[in-house]
PDB file of C-alpha atoms in Angstrom:
ATOM      1  CA  ASP P  15       4.358   4.237  17.127  1.00  0.00           C
ATOM      2  CA  GLN P  16       4.894   2.001  14.124  1.00  0.00           C
ATOM      3  CA  GLN P  17       2.524  -0.929  14.194  1.00  0.00           C
ATOM      4  CA  VAL P  18       4.128  -2.715  11.236  1.00  0.00           C
ATOM      5  CA  LYS P  19       7.910  -2.780  11.106  1.00  0.00           C
ATOM      6  CA  GLN P  20      10.278  -3.797   8.363  1.00  0.00           C
ATOM      7  CA  ASN P  21      13.666  -3.320   9.925  1.00  0.00           C
ATOM      8  CA  SER P  22      15.776  -3.976   6.830  1.00  0.00           C
ATOM      9  CA  PRO P  23      15.635  -1.016   4.435  1.00  0.00           C
ATOM     10  CA  SER P  24      17.482  -3.049   1.809  1.00  0.00           C
ATOM     11  CA  LEU P  25      18.543  -6.589   1.035  1.00  0.00           C
ATOM     12  CA  SER P  26      20.903  -7.877  -1.640  1.00  0.00           C
ATOM     13  CA  VAL P  27      20.628 -11.502  -2.807  1.00  0.00           C
ATOM     14  CA  GLN P  28      22.291 -13.451  -5.585  1.00  0.00           C
ATOM     15  CA  GLU P  29      20.152 -14.658  -8.443  1.00  0.00           C
ATOM     16  CA  GLY P  30      18.956 -18.200  -7.825  1.00  0.00           C
ATOM     17  CA  ARG P  31      19.286 -17.977  -4.049  1.00  0.00           C
ATOM     18  CA  ILE P  32      16.537 -17.569  -1.481  1.00  0.00           C
ATOM     19  CA  SER P  33      15.365 -14.082  -0.503  1.00  0.00           C
ATOM     20  CA  ILE P  34      13.874 -13.722   2.969  1.00  0.00           C
ATOM     21  CA  LEU P  35      12.086 -10.507   3.867  1.00  0.00           C
ATOM     22  CA  ASN P  36      10.948  -9.966   7.431  1.00  0.00           C
ATOM     23  CA  CYS P  37       8.111  -8.054   9.032  1.00  0.00           C
ATOM     24  CA  ASP P  38       7.060  -7.561  12.659  1.00  0.00           C
ATOM     25  CA  TYR P  39       3.813  -6.160  13.996  1.00  0.00           C
ATOM     26  CA  THR P  40       2.698  -4.906  17.385  1.00  0.00           C
ATOM     27  CA  ASN P  41      -1.096  -4.685  17.107  1.00  0.00           C
ATOM     28  CA  SER P  42      -2.638  -7.952  18.313  1.00  0.00           C
ATOM     29  CA  MET P  43      -5.900  -7.028  16.545  1.00  0.00           C
ATOM     30  CA  PHE P  44      -4.284  -7.588  13.151  1.00  0.00           C
ATOM     31  CA  ASP P  45      -5.503 -10.848  11.674  1.00  0.00           C
ATOM     32  CA  TYR P  46      -4.753 -10.519   7.968  1.00  0.00           C
ATOM     33  CA  PHE P  47      -1.391  -9.811   6.408  1.00  0.00           C
ATOM     34  CA  LEU P  48      -0.306  -8.979   2.885  1.00  0.00           C
ATOM     35  CA  TRP P  49       2.837  -8.419   0.895  1.00  0.00           C
ATOM     36  CA  TYR P  50       2.974  -5.898  -1.923  1.00  0.00           C
ATOM     37  CA  LYS P  51       5.643  -5.407  -4.558  1.00  0.00           C
ATOM     38  CA  LYS P  52       6.436  -1.987  -5.947  1.00  0.00           C
ATOM     39  CA  TYR P  53       8.507  -0.971  -8.939  1.00  0.00           C
ATOM     40  CA  PRO P  54       9.708   2.643  -9.350  1.00  0.00           C
ATOM     41  CA  ALA P  55       7.091   5.044 -10.725  1.00  0.00           C
ATOM     42  CA  GLU P  56       4.336   2.449 -10.345  1.00  0.00           C
ATOM     43  CA  GLY P  57       1.731   1.724  -7.714  1.00  0.00           C
ATOM     44  CA  PRO P  58       2.117  -1.270  -5.381  1.00  0.00           C
ATOM     45  CA  THR P  59       0.776  -4.595  -6.621  1.00  0.00           C
ATOM     46  CA  PHE P  60      -0.567  -7.371  -4.429  1.00  0.00           C
ATOM     47  CA  LEU P  61       1.739 -10.367  -4.112  1.00  0.00           C
ATOM     48  CA  ILE P  62       0.524 -12.791  -1.442  1.00  0.00           C
ATOM     49  CA  SER P  63      -1.470 -12.784   1.774  1.00  0.00           C
ATOM     50  CA  ILE P  64      -2.054 -14.874   4.869  1.00  0.00           C
ATOM     51  CA  SER P  65      -4.815 -15.088   7.413  1.00  0.00           C
ATOM     52  CA  SER P  66      -4.046 -15.476  11.109  1.00  0.00           C
ATOM     53  CA  ILE P  67      -5.693 -18.910  11.092  1.00  0.00           C
ATOM     54  CA  LYS P  68      -2.822 -20.182   8.951  1.00  0.00           C
ATOM     55  CA  ASP P  69       0.908 -20.261   9.495  1.00  0.00           C
ATOM     56  CA  LYS P  70       1.967 -20.676   5.876  1.00  0.00           C
ATOM     57  CA  ASN P  71       0.729 -19.763   2.436  1.00  0.00           C
ATOM     58  CA  GLU P  72       2.417 -20.604  -0.853  1.00  0.00           C
ATOM     59  CA  ASP P  73       2.024 -19.236  -4.345  1.00  0.00           C
ATOM     60  CA  GLY P  74       4.608 -20.441  -6.820  1.00  0.00           C
ATOM     61  CA  ARG P  75       8.018 -19.094  -5.840  1.00  0.00           C
ATOM     62  CA  PHE P  76       6.548 -17.034  -2.996  1.00  0.00           C
ATOM     63  CA  THR P  77       5.792 -18.325   0.495  1.00  0.00           C
ATOM     64  CA  VAL P  78       4.654 -16.309   3.478  1.00  0.00           C
ATOM     65  CA  PHE P  79       5.132 -17.625   7.002  1.00  0.00           C
ATOM     66  CA  LEU P  80       3.283 -16.287  10.028  1.00  0.00           C
ATOM     67  CA  ASN P  81       4.381 -16.734  13.640  1.00  0.00           C
ATOM     68  CA  LYS P  82       1.526 -15.305  15.685  1.00  0.00           C
ATOM     69  CA  SER P  83       3.153 -15.756  19.063  1.00  0.00           C
ATOM     70  CA  ALA P  84       6.182 -13.754  17.925  1.00  0.00           C
ATOM     71  CA  LYS P  85       4.042 -11.327  15.888  1.00  0.00           C
ATOM     72  CA  HIS P  86       6.371 -11.952  12.977  1.00  0.00           C
ATOM     73  CA  LEU P  87       5.937 -12.810   9.344  1.00  0.00           C
ATOM     74  CA  SER P  88       8.374 -13.452   6.568  1.00  0.00           C
ATOM     75  CA  LEU P  89       8.268 -13.655   2.786  1.00  0.00           C
ATOM     76  CA  HIS P  90      10.450 -16.252   1.087  1.00  0.00           C
ATOM     77  CA  ILE P  91      11.241 -16.032  -2.614  1.00  0.00           C
ATOM     78  CA  VAL P  92      12.833 -19.135  -4.114  1.00  0.00           C
ATOM     79  CA  PRO P  93      14.621 -18.986  -6.463  1.00  0.00           C
ATOM     80  CA  SER P  94      15.225 -15.244  -6.670  1.00  0.00           C
ATOM     81  CA  GLN P  95      15.111 -13.769 -10.169  1.00  0.00           C
ATOM     82  CA  PRO P  96      16.265 -10.383 -11.534  1.00  0.00           C
ATOM     83  CA  GLY P  97      12.645  -9.293 -12.004  1.00  0.00           C
ATOM     84  CA  ASP P  98      12.130  -9.658  -8.256  1.00  0.00           C
ATOM     85  CA  SER P  99      14.224  -6.522  -7.677  1.00  0.00           C
ATOM     86  CA  ALA P 100      11.690  -4.101  -6.206  1.00  0.00           C
ATOM     87  CA  VAL P 101      10.505  -2.608  -2.925  1.00  0.00           C
ATOM     88  CA  TYR P 102       8.411  -5.019  -0.868  1.00  0.00           C
ATOM     89  CA  PHE P 103       5.854  -3.722   1.603  1.00  0.00           C
ATOM     90  CA  CYS P 104       4.344  -5.721   4.404  1.00  0.00           C
ATOM     91  CA  ALA P 105       0.800  -4.663   5.341  1.00  0.00           C
ATOM     92  CA  ALA P 106      -1.663  -5.692   8.009  1.00  0.00           C
ATOM     93  CA  THR P 107      -5.302  -5.191   8.831  1.00  0.00           C
ATOM     94  CA  SER P 108      -8.106  -6.358  11.054  1.00  0.00           C
ATOM     95  CA  LEU P 109     -10.723  -7.997   8.830  1.00  0.00           C
ATOM     96  CA  GLY P 110     -13.506  -7.101  11.196  1.00  0.00           C
ATOM     97  CA  GLY P 111     -12.432  -3.484  11.482  1.00  0.00           C
ATOM     98  CA  ALA P 112     -13.317  -0.435   9.440  1.00  0.00           C
ATOM     99  CA  ASP P 113      -9.805   0.796   8.751  1.00  0.00           C
ATOM    100  CA  GLY P 114      -7.707   0.086   5.719  1.00  0.00           C
ATOM    101  CA  LEU P 115      -4.230  -1.352   5.604  1.00  0.00           C
ATOM    102  CA  THR P 116      -1.298  -0.431   7.831  1.00  0.00           C
ATOM    103  CA  PHE P 117       1.956  -0.620   5.906  1.00  0.00           C
ATOM    104  CA  GLY P 118       5.572  -1.118   6.902  1.00  0.00           C
ATOM    105  CA  LYS P 119       8.300   1.138   5.504  1.00  0.00           C
ATOM    106  CA  GLY P 120       9.339  -1.365   2.879  1.00  0.00           C
ATOM    107  CA  THR P 121      12.444  -3.375   2.028  1.00  0.00           C
ATOM    108  CA  HIS P 122      14.327  -2.739  -1.202  1.00  0.00           C
ATOM    109  CA  LEU P 123      15.299  -6.135  -2.593  1.00  0.00           C
ATOM    110  CA  ILE P 124      18.174  -6.165  -5.057  1.00  0.00           C
ATOM    111  CA  ILE P 125      18.868  -9.374  -6.976  1.00  0.00           C
ATOM    112  CA  GLN P 126      22.488  -9.559  -8.060  1.00  0.00           C
ATOM    113  CA  PRO P 127      23.297 -11.482 -11.285  1.00  0.00           C
TER     114      PRO P 127
ATOM    115  CA  ASN G   2     -10.481  -1.937 -18.306  1.00  0.00           C
ATOM    116  CA  ALA G   3      -8.163   0.972 -17.539  1.00  0.00           C
ATOM    117  CA  GLY G   4      -8.055  -0.020 -13.863  1.00  0.00           C
ATOM    118  CA  VAL G   5      -7.231   2.841 -11.493  1.00  0.00           C
ATOM    119  CA  THR G   6      -6.118   6.052 -13.160  1.00  0.00           C
ATOM    120  CA  GLN G   7      -4.651   9.117 -11.486  1.00  0.00           C
ATOM    121  CA  THR G   8      -4.020  12.586 -12.825  1.00  0.00           C
ATOM    122  CA  PRO G   9      -1.767  14.452 -12.902  1.00  0.00           C
ATOM    123  CA  LYS G  10       1.387  12.325 -12.705  1.00  0.00           C
ATOM    124  CA  PHE G  11       3.455  15.240 -11.425  1.00  0.00           C
ATOM    125  CA  GLN G  12       2.535  18.586  -9.863  1.00  0.00           C
ATOM    126  CA  VAL G  13       4.447  21.465  -8.311  1.00  0.00           C
ATOM    127  CA  LEU G  14       2.544  23.876  -6.077  1.00  0.00           C
ATOM    128  CA  LYS G  15       3.414  26.936  -4.071  1.00  0.00           C
ATOM    129  CA  THR G  16       2.535  27.067  -0.398  1.00  0.00           C
ATOM    130  CA  GLY G  17      -1.086  28.114   0.044  1.00  0.00           C
ATOM    131  CA  GLN G  18      -2.263  27.033  -3.391  1.00  0.00           C
ATOM    132  CA  SER G  19      -5.109  24.588  -3.749  1.00  0.00           C
ATOM    133  CA  MET G  20      -5.493  21.672  -6.104  1.00  0.00           C
ATOM    134  CA  THR G  21      -7.391  18.466  -6.681  1.00  0.00           C
ATOM    135  CA  LEU G  22      -5.792  15.109  -7.356  1.00  0.00           C
ATOM    136  CA  GLN G  23      -8.046  13.032  -9.557  1.00  0.00           C
ATOM    137  CA  CYS G  24      -8.672   9.310  -9.181  1.00  0.00           C
ATOM    138  CA  ALA G  25     -10.993   7.169 -11.251  1.00  0.00           C
ATOM    139  CA  GLN G  26     -11.680   3.453 -11.557  1.00  0.00           C
ATOM    140  CA  ASP G  27     -13.757   1.578 -14.119  1.00  0.00           C
ATOM    141  CA  MET G  28     -14.142  -1.717 -12.220  1.00  0.00           C
ATOM    142  CA  ASN G  29     -17.338  -0.763 -10.354  1.00  0.00           C
ATOM    143  CA  HIS G  30     -15.487  -1.012  -7.048  1.00  0.00           C
ATOM    144  CA  GLU G  31     -17.280   0.193  -3.959  1.00  0.00           C
ATOM    145  CA  TYR G  32     -14.219   0.834  -1.808  1.00  0.00           C
ATOM    146  CA  MET G  33     -11.694   3.526  -2.704  1.00  0.00           C
ATOM    147  CA  SER G  34      -8.870   5.014  -0.693  1.00  0.00           C
ATOM    148  CA  TRP G  35      -6.045   7.521  -0.790  1.00  0.00           C
ATOM    149  CA  TYR G  36      -2.565   6.898   0.597  1.00  0.00           C
ATOM    150  CA  ARG G  37       0.533   9.024   0.778  1.00  0.00           C
ATOM    151  CA  GLN G  38       4.066   7.676   0.683  1.00  0.00           C
ATOM    152  CA  ASP G  39       6.950   9.713   2.052  1.00  0.00           C
ATOM    153  CA  PRO G  40      10.667   8.835   1.626  1.00  0.00           C
ATOM    154  CA  GLY G  41      11.630   5.937   3.882  1.00  0.00           C
ATOM    155  CA  MET G  42       8.026   5.512   4.986  1.00  0.00           C
ATOM    156  CA  GLY G  43       5.301   3.076   4.194  1.00  0.00           C
ATOM    157  CA  LEU G  44       1.991   4.095   2.715  1.00  0.00           C
ATOM    158  CA  ARG G  45      -0.292   5.915   5.129  1.00  0.00           C
ATOM    159  CA  LEU G  46      -4.052   6.068   4.716  1.00  0.00           C
ATOM    160  CA  ILE G  47      -5.476   9.578   4.251  1.00  0.00           C
ATOM    161  CA  HIS G  48      -9.183   9.030   3.533  1.00  0.00           C
ATOM    162  CA  TYR G  49     -11.349   6.204   2.322  1.00  0.00           C
ATOM    163  CA  SER G  50     -14.840   5.608   0.985  1.00  0.00           C
ATOM    164  CA  VAL G  51     -16.979   2.494   1.235  1.00  0.00           C
ATOM    165  CA  GLY G  52     -19.376   3.700  -1.439  1.00  0.00           C
ATOM    166  CA  ALA G  53     -20.831   6.714  -3.202  1.00  0.00           C
ATOM    167  CA  GLY G  54     -21.766   9.417  -0.716  1.00  0.00           C
ATOM    168  CA  ILE G  55     -19.772   7.888   2.143  1.00  0.00           C
ATOM    169  CA  THR G  56     -16.281   8.957   3.173  1.00  0.00           C
ATOM    170  CA  ASP G  57     -14.215   8.584   6.321  1.00  0.00           C
ATOM    171  CA  GLN G  58     -10.857   9.621   7.708  1.00  0.00           C
ATOM    172  CA  GLY G  59      -7.777   7.475   7.748  1.00  0.00           C
ATOM    173  CA  GLU G  60      -4.562   7.834   9.696  1.00  0.00           C
ATOM    174  CA  VAL G  61      -3.417  11.220   8.309  1.00  0.00           C
ATOM    175  CA  PRO G  62      -6.490  13.198   7.140  1.00  0.00           C
ATOM    176  CA  ASN G  63      -5.494  16.739   8.180  1.00  0.00           C
ATOM    177  CA  GLY G  64      -5.164  19.163   5.279  1.00  0.00           C
ATOM    178  CA  TYR G  65      -7.132  16.986   2.853  1.00  0.00           C
ATOM    179  CA  ASN G  66     -10.768  16.769   1.806  1.00  0.00           C
ATOM    180  CA  VAL G  67     -12.493  14.082  -0.232  1.00  0.00           C
ATOM    181  CA  SER G  68     -15.895  13.489  -1.735  1.00  0.00           C
ATOM    182  CA  ARG G  69     -17.474  10.529  -3.498  1.00  0.00           C
ATOM    183  CA  SER G  70     -20.349  11.677  -5.668  1.00  0.00           C
ATOM    184  CA  THR G  71     -20.044   8.723  -8.064  1.00  0.00           C
ATOM    185  CA  THR G  72     -18.808   5.149  -7.758  1.00  0.00           C
ATOM    186  CA  GLU G  73     -16.072   5.825 -10.298  1.00  0.00           C
ATOM    187  CA  ASP G  74     -14.419   8.977  -8.958  1.00  0.00           C
ATOM    188  CA  PHE G  75     -12.715   9.804  -5.681  1.00  0.00           C
ATOM    189  CA  PRO G  76     -10.911  13.170  -5.857  1.00  0.00           C
ATOM    190  CA  LEU G  77      -8.527  14.350  -3.145  1.00  0.00           C
ATOM    191  CA  ARG G  78      -8.453  18.096  -2.457  1.00  0.00           C
ATOM    192  CA  LEU G  79      -5.685  20.116  -0.897  1.00  0.00           C
ATOM    193  CA  LEU G  80      -7.272  23.404   0.157  1.00  0.00           C
ATOM    194  CA  SER G  81      -4.063  25.220   1.147  1.00  0.00           C
ATOM    195  CA  ALA G  82      -0.946  23.272   0.266  1.00  0.00           C
ATOM    196  CA  ALA G  83       1.948  23.082   2.731  1.00  0.00           C
ATOM    197  CA  PRO G  84       5.516  21.798   2.218  1.00  0.00           C
ATOM    198  CA  SER G  85       4.698  18.915   4.585  1.00  0.00           C
ATOM    199  CA  GLN G  86       2.300  17.655   1.926  1.00  0.00           C
ATOM    200  CA  THR G  87       5.136  17.006  -0.498  1.00  0.00           C
ATOM    201  CA  SER G  88       4.713  13.305  -1.152  1.00  0.00           C
ATOM    202  CA  VAL G  89       3.677  10.635  -3.614  1.00  0.00           C
ATOM    203  CA  TYR G  90      -0.064  10.029  -3.519  1.00  0.00           C
ATOM    204  CA  PHE G  91      -1.637   6.703  -4.423  1.00  0.00           C
ATOM    205  CA  CYS G  92      -5.274   6.010  -5.001  1.00  0.00           C
ATOM    206  CA  ALA G  93      -6.543   2.456  -4.630  1.00  0.00           C
ATOM    207  CA  SER G  94      -9.785   0.583  -5.108  1.00  0.00           C
ATOM    208  CA  ASN G  95     -11.230  -2.801  -4.256  1.00  0.00           C
ATOM    209  CA  LEU G  96     -14.664  -4.270  -4.809  1.00  0.00           C
ATOM    210  CA  HIS G  97     -15.601  -4.200  -1.135  1.00  0.00           C
ATOM    211  CA  GLN G  98     -13.865  -3.178   2.040  1.00  0.00           C
ATOM    212  CA  GLY G  99     -11.985  -6.278   3.139  1.00  0.00           C
ATOM    213  CA  ASP G 100     -11.238  -7.534  -0.379  1.00  0.00           C
ATOM    214  CA  TRP G 101      -7.596  -6.681   0.185  1.00  0.00           C
ATOM    215  CA  ASN G 102      -6.272  -9.377  -2.150  1.00  0.00           C
ATOM    216  CA  GLU G 103      -8.058  -7.557  -4.949  1.00  0.00           C
ATOM    217  CA  GLN G 104      -6.968  -4.031  -4.118  1.00  0.00           C
ATOM    218  CA  PHE G 105      -5.596  -2.200  -7.137  1.00  0.00           C
ATOM    219  CA  PHE G 106      -3.397   0.857  -6.906  1.00  0.00           C
ATOM    220  CA  GLY G 107      -3.043   3.691  -9.384  1.00  0.00           C
ATOM    221  CA  PRO G 108       0.394   4.759 -10.662  1.00  0.00           C
ATOM    222  CA  GLY G 109       0.653   7.664  -8.227  1.00  0.00           C
ATOM    223  CA  THR G 110       0.890  11.460  -8.316  1.00  0.00           C
ATOM    224  CA  ARG G 111       4.179  13.017  -7.264  1.00  0.00           C
ATOM    225  CA  LEU G 112       3.424  16.337  -5.572  1.00  0.00           C
ATOM    226  CA  THR G 113       5.989  18.942  -4.578  1.00  0.00           C
ATOM    227  CA  VAL G 114       4.975  21.943  -2.483  1.00  0.00           C
ATOM    228  CA  LEU G 115       7.483  24.795  -2.467  1.00  0.00           C
TER     229      LEU G 115
END
């Protein structure tokens, strides 16, 4: 059973608008969440993270929101730029645990000019 | 720093062949891991290591062996390749387990098993 779900395989957004990528999780032991960005033929790169003690974290154009009661997080990109076109992975972990990251399937974000 | 390097970039194997995917990092990171990514799937953890001489299984370890004789290197071995192992393999490293914000991924190895 998938513990981290990204239900939108792709998302198309106009340049300059807001991109919202969603992620749901089922494991209540997860307490740390990350977003990664991946370009074709490259490895994923870390984008932004959030701890379960927070409900929002901002870094420039990127903001991650966490709703613990709904087990839902979202990544907002404002404004969207052409270079943001990539696959975005949501990942989760338990900081006190021994395992690594559990990833969602990814959302392919396409920024239209 | 070269970061995390992986060789080869591409490989085609026949069923039953063996091979080793190489991974090296020059950042003196203690924690290293191997993931596989299949079409339409997220990355899944195969094996990880918290330091030289210590390895452990991840979510999908069957068919793969690892060893960690040095801090720098973390090779992944396929002893008898199967078509189900066709995938893109990513190696990653971070200074310590839990330093997820500072986890660096290699560029990947695309493996096809015929």
